[in-house]
Amino acid sequence: MHFSAATATASLFAFFSLASAGAVPAYPGYKVIWSDDFTGDAGAPPSHSKWNYALETNTNNELQAYTTSNQNVQLSGGSTVQFVPRKDASGKWTSGRLESQATFTPSPNRTTLVEAAIRFGDASIFQKRGLWPAFWMLGDAIHHGTSWPRCGELDIMETVNGLMTGYGTVHCGGGANGEALGGPCNEPVGIPHTALLPDYGWHTWSLSIDRSNPGGDWRAEKISWMLDGKVYGTLTGGEINDEGVWATLARSPLFIILNLAVGGDWPGQPDANTADGYGNMMEVEYVAVMEA
């Protein structure tokens, strides 16, 4: 049975209120087209058929080195993957970043939903200075010569410094002369949306790209950000007001990224109280891409 996007979305919101962390949920009208529920032995790496380790990636003046070590990224043995920041005796930080091997192009006349269940370590906020966990997507064009932010970026969840605010942000376009400034997304700031994070426990972070509008007018297409099924931000093609730029966000291949950065321009540097280890991990129970 095929639901219309409007019916499916309404049903989804009702269903979300009952959802908790666990296996990939079944939402009325939605079909799972890709997912990972991180099953496997404790200490094992995530699936090599689904994820790439991103190692030579250091932007935003971050401090960490990303590694393949299971000290930084590992399956828990309880159907989760854990991203754990570590600091060695010399004060150097390491952490983990995974990028999906698959890319996902939102289909016309349908709604694409990208979702993860995430929690954070229970260290005190006073021990989280300089930490920057994130769940986000980049336009695959960045792998083919297109620079940031012209490739397009959709941040589904970011937090910094243990603050109880989640951010969903769009980065796109740029200046007329190729610089990463200005443009329809006001770079380098982007277009942010914020949600109050109730606690560090399990929550579901989702982004939907709705291309189901009658007639296919790109201006009426909409991106929505959700925390536990409640919409906390929206953006339409009409608001971007540039069809080519909108296409990088809602009509082009995107890949998924999970990472935990340390330091950088946004959170600032960790301090003497910043703790490493599981108390400051990001733990993910599943990631799924669905379509209605």
Coordinates of C-alpha atoms in Angstrom, one line a residue:
M1 CA 0.0 0.0 0.0
H2 CA 1.4 3.4 -1.0
F3 CA 0.7 6.4 1.3
S4 CA 0.8 9.9 0.0
A5 CA 3.7 11.9 1.5
A6 CA 1.3 14.0 3.5
T7 CA -0.4 11.0 5.0
A8 CA 2.9 9.2 5.6
T9 CA 4.4 12.3 7.3
A10 CA 1.4 12.8 9.6
S11 CA 1.5 9.1 10.5
L12 CA 5.3 9.3 11.1
F13 CA 4.9 12.1 13.6
A14 CA 2.3 10.2 15.6
F15 CA 4.5 7.1 15.5
F16 CA 7.6 9.0 16.6
S17 CA 6.2 9.8 20.0
L18 CA 6.1 6.1 20.8
A19 CA 9.6 5.4 19.4
S20 CA 12.6 4.7 21.6
A21 CA 16.1 3.7 20.8
G22 CA 16.5 0.2 19.4
A23 CA 16.2 -1.5 16.1
V24 CA 15.5 0.5 13.0
P25 CA 11.8 1.5 13.4
A26 CA 9.0 0.7 10.9
Y27 CA 7.1 3.9 10.1
P28 CA 3.8 3.7 8.2
G29 CA 4.3 4.4 4.5
Y30 CA 8.1 4.3 4.7
K31 CA 10.4 1.7 3.2
V32 CA 14.0 1.3 4.5
I33 CA 16.4 1.6 1.6
W34 CA 19.6 1.5 3.6
S35 CA 20.5 1.0 7.3
D36 CA 23.0 -0.2 9.8
D37 CA 22.1 -1.4 13.3
F38 CA 25.7 -2.0 14.3
T39 CA 25.4 -5.7 15.3
G40 CA 28.7 -7.5 15.9
D41 CA 31.2 -8.4 18.6
A42 CA 32.4 -5.9 21.1
G43 CA 35.5 -4.2 19.9
A44 CA 34.9 -5.1 16.3
P45 CA 35.0 -2.4 13.6
P46 CA 31.8 -1.2 11.9
S47 CA 30.9 -2.8 8.6
H48 CA 33.5 -2.2 5.9
S49 CA 30.8 -2.7 3.3
K50 CA 28.9 0.3 4.6
W51 CA 31.4 2.7 6.1
N52 CA 34.8 4.2 5.3
Y53 CA 37.1 5.6 8.0
A54 CA 37.9 9.2 7.2
L55 CA 41.4 9.8 8.4
E56 CA 43.0 12.7 6.5
T57 CA 40.2 15.1 7.3
N58 CA 40.9 18.0 9.6
T59 CA 39.0 21.2 9.0
N60 CA 37.9 24.0 11.3
N61 CA 41.2 24.0 13.2
E62 CA 40.2 20.8 15.1
L63 CA 42.8 19.1 17.4
Q64 CA 42.0 15.4 17.0
A65 CA 43.6 12.9 14.7
Y66 CA 41.1 10.4 13.3
T67 CA 42.1 6.8 13.5
T68 CA 40.9 3.3 12.7
S69 CA 41.7 2.1 16.3
N70 CA 38.9 0.4 18.2
Q71 CA 39.9 2.7 21.0
N72 CA 38.2 5.5 19.0
V73 CA 35.5 3.7 17.0
Q74 CA 34.1 0.3 17.9
L75 CA 31.0 -1.8 18.0
S76 CA 29.8 -2.2 21.6
G77 CA 28.6 -5.8 21.3
G78 CA 25.1 -4.5 22.2
S79 CA 24.1 -3.3 18.7
T80 CA 25.6 0.2 18.9
V81 CA 28.7 1.9 17.6
Q82 CA 30.7 4.1 19.9
F83 CA 32.9 7.1 19.0
V84 CA 35.3 7.7 21.9
P85 CA 37.7 10.6 22.2
R86 CA 41.1 9.8 23.7
K87 CA 43.9 11.9 25.0
D88 CA 47.4 10.4 25.4
A89 CA 50.1 11.3 27.9
S90 CA 51.5 14.0 25.7
G91 CA 48.1 15.7 25.4
K92 CA 47.3 14.7 21.8
W93 CA 43.7 13.8 21.1
T94 CA 42.4 11.0 18.8
S95 CA 38.8 10.3 17.8
G96 CA 36.7 8.6 15.0
R97 CA 34.9 9.6 11.9
L98 CA 32.9 7.3 9.6
E99 CA 31.5 8.2 6.1
S100 CA 28.9 6.0 4.3
Q101 CA 30.1 4.3 1.2
A102 CA 26.6 4.6 -0.3
T103 CA 25.2 7.9 -1.5
F104 CA 21.6 8.9 -1.4
T105 CA 19.7 11.0 -4.0
P106 CA 16.3 12.2 -2.9
S107 CA 13.7 10.8 -5.4
P108 CA 11.2 13.1 -7.1
N109 CA 7.6 12.8 -5.9
R110 CA 8.7 11.1 -2.7
T111 CA 9.9 12.0 0.8
T112 CA 13.4 10.8 1.9
L113 CA 14.0 10.4 5.7
V114 CA 17.5 10.1 7.2
E115 CA 17.6 9.2 10.9
A116 CA 19.8 8.0 13.7
A117 CA 19.3 7.2 17.4
I118 CA 22.1 8.8 19.4
R119 CA 23.2 9.3 23.0
F120 CA 26.2 10.9 24.6
G121 CA 28.4 9.9 27.5
D122 CA 27.4 11.0 31.0
A123 CA 30.4 13.1 31.9
S124 CA 29.5 16.4 33.5
I125 CA 29.0 19.4 31.2
F126 CA 32.1 20.9 33.0
Q127 CA 34.1 18.0 31.5
K128 CA 32.9 18.4 27.9
R129 CA 34.6 21.6 26.8
G130 CA 35.9 21.4 23.2
L131 CA 33.8 18.4 22.1
W132 CA 31.8 18.4 18.9
P133 CA 29.8 15.3 18.0
A134 CA 27.9 15.4 14.7
F135 CA 25.5 13.4 12.4
W136 CA 25.4 15.1 9.0
M137 CA 25.5 14.8 5.2
L138 CA 27.7 16.2 2.5
G139 CA 27.1 16.5 -1.2
D140 CA 29.0 13.8 -3.0
A141 CA 30.2 16.5 -5.5
I142 CA 32.9 17.2 -2.9
H143 CA 34.5 13.9 -4.0
H144 CA 34.5 15.1 -7.6
G145 CA 36.1 18.5 -7.5
T146 CA 33.4 20.8 -6.1
S147 CA 34.5 22.8 -3.1
W148 CA 32.7 23.4 0.2
P149 CA 30.1 24.9 0.6
R150 CA 29.1 24.6 -3.1
C151 CA 28.8 20.8 -2.7
G152 CA 26.0 21.3 -0.2
E153 CA 25.9 20.2 3.5
L154 CA 23.0 19.2 5.7
D155 CA 23.8 19.0 9.4
I156 CA 21.2 16.8 11.1
M157 CA 22.6 17.0 14.6
E158 CA 25.6 18.9 16.1
T159 CA 26.2 19.8 19.7
V160 CA 29.2 21.6 21.2
N161 CA 30.7 21.7 24.7
G162 CA 28.0 19.5 26.2
L163 CA 25.5 22.3 25.9
M164 CA 21.8 21.3 25.8
T165 CA 21.2 22.6 22.3
G166 CA 21.1 20.5 19.1
Y167 CA 21.8 22.3 15.8
G168 CA 20.5 21.4 12.3
T169 CA 22.2 23.6 9.8
V170 CA 22.4 24.1 6.0
H171 CA 25.6 25.1 4.2
C172 CA 25.4 25.9 0.5
G173 CA 26.4 28.2 -2.3
G174 CA 29.0 30.8 -1.5
G175 CA 30.2 34.1 -2.9
A176 CA 30.2 35.1 -6.6
N177 CA 34.0 34.7 -6.9
G178 CA 34.1 31.2 -5.5
E179 CA 34.9 32.1 -1.9
A180 CA 33.1 30.4 0.9
L181 CA 31.4 33.6 2.0
G182 CA 27.9 35.0 1.8
G183 CA 25.5 33.5 -0.7
P184 CA 22.0 32.1 0.0
C185 CA 23.2 30.2 3.1
N186 CA 25.0 33.2 4.6
E187 CA 28.4 31.4 4.7
P188 CA 30.3 30.5 6.7
V189 CA 27.6 30.7 9.3
G190 CA 25.0 28.8 7.3
I191 CA 21.3 28.6 8.1
P192 CA 20.9 27.1 11.6
H193 CA 17.9 25.6 13.4
T194 CA 18.0 24.7 17.1
A195 CA 16.3 22.3 19.4
L196 CA 16.5 21.9 23.2
L197 CA 18.2 18.7 24.2
P198 CA 16.4 17.3 27.3
D199 CA 19.4 15.1 28.4
Y200 CA 22.3 13.1 27.2
G201 CA 20.3 9.9 26.8
W202 CA 18.8 8.3 23.7
H203 CA 17.1 10.6 21.2
T204 CA 16.1 10.3 17.6
W205 CA 17.5 12.9 15.2
S206 CA 15.9 13.0 11.7
L207 CA 16.0 15.0 8.5
S208 CA 13.4 14.7 5.8
I209 CA 13.6 15.9 2.2
D210 CA 10.1 16.3 0.8
R211 CA 9.9 16.3 -3.0
S212 CA 6.3 15.2 -3.1
N213 CA 4.7 18.5 -4.0
P214 CA 2.2 18.4 -6.9
G215 CA 3.7 19.7 -10.2
G216 CA 7.3 19.2 -9.0
D217 CA 8.0 22.9 -8.4
W218 CA 11.4 23.0 -6.7
R219 CA 10.3 26.1 -4.7
A220 CA 7.8 24.1 -2.7
E221 CA 10.2 21.3 -1.9
K222 CA 11.0 21.2 1.8
I223 CA 13.7 20.0 4.2
S224 CA 12.6 19.5 7.8
W225 CA 14.7 18.8 11.0
M226 CA 13.2 16.7 13.8
L227 CA 14.1 15.7 17.3
D228 CA 12.1 12.7 18.6
G229 CA 9.7 13.3 15.7
K230 CA 9.0 16.9 16.5
V231 CA 9.9 19.4 13.8
Y232 CA 12.2 22.1 15.0
G233 CA 13.2 23.6 11.7
T234 CA 12.2 23.8 8.0
L235 CA 13.7 25.2 4.8
T236 CA 12.1 25.4 1.3
G237 CA 13.5 25.8 -2.1
G238 CA 11.7 29.1 -2.3
E239 CA 13.6 30.4 0.7
I240 CA 16.9 29.5 -0.9
N241 CA 15.6 31.1 -4.1
D242 CA 18.2 29.6 -6.4
E243 CA 17.3 26.4 -8.2
G244 CA 20.9 25.3 -8.8
V245 CA 21.9 25.7 -5.2
W246 CA 18.7 24.0 -4.0
A247 CA 19.6 21.0 -6.2
T248 CA 22.8 20.5 -4.3
L249 CA 20.8 20.0 -1.1
A250 CA 17.6 18.2 -2.2
R251 CA 18.2 16.7 -5.7
S252 CA 21.8 15.5 -5.7
P253 CA 23.7 12.5 -4.2
L254 CA 24.6 12.9 -0.5
F255 CA 26.6 10.7 1.9
I256 CA 26.3 10.3 5.7
I257 CA 29.0 11.2 8.2
L258 CA 29.2 10.4 11.9
N259 CA 32.1 11.9 13.8
L260 CA 33.3 13.3 17.2
A261 CA 35.6 16.2 16.8
V262 CA 37.8 17.7 19.5
G263 CA 38.5 21.5 19.5
G264 CA 37.9 23.7 16.5
D265 CA 36.6 27.1 15.6
W266 CA 33.1 26.6 17.0
P267 CA 33.5 24.8 20.3
G268 CA 37.0 26.2 21.1
Q269 CA 39.7 24.2 22.6
P270 CA 39.3 21.6 25.4
D271 CA 40.5 22.6 28.8
A272 CA 42.2 20.9 31.7
N273 CA 38.8 19.5 32.9
T274 CA 37.9 18.0 29.5
A275 CA 37.6 14.2 30.0
D276 CA 38.5 11.6 27.5
G277 CA 36.9 8.1 27.3
Y278 CA 33.4 6.7 27.4
G279 CA 32.0 9.6 29.5
N280 CA 32.3 11.8 26.5
M281 CA 31.5 9.3 23.7
M282 CA 28.9 9.6 21.1
E283 CA 27.0 6.3 20.8
V284 CA 24.7 5.5 17.8
E285 CA 22.2 2.7 17.8
Y286 CA 21.2 2.8 14.2
V287 CA 21.3 4.9 11.1
A288 CA 18.6 4.5 8.4
V289 CA 17.6 6.0 5.1
M290 CA 13.9 5.6 4.3
E291 CA 11.6 6.6 1.5
A292 CA 7.8 7.2 1.3

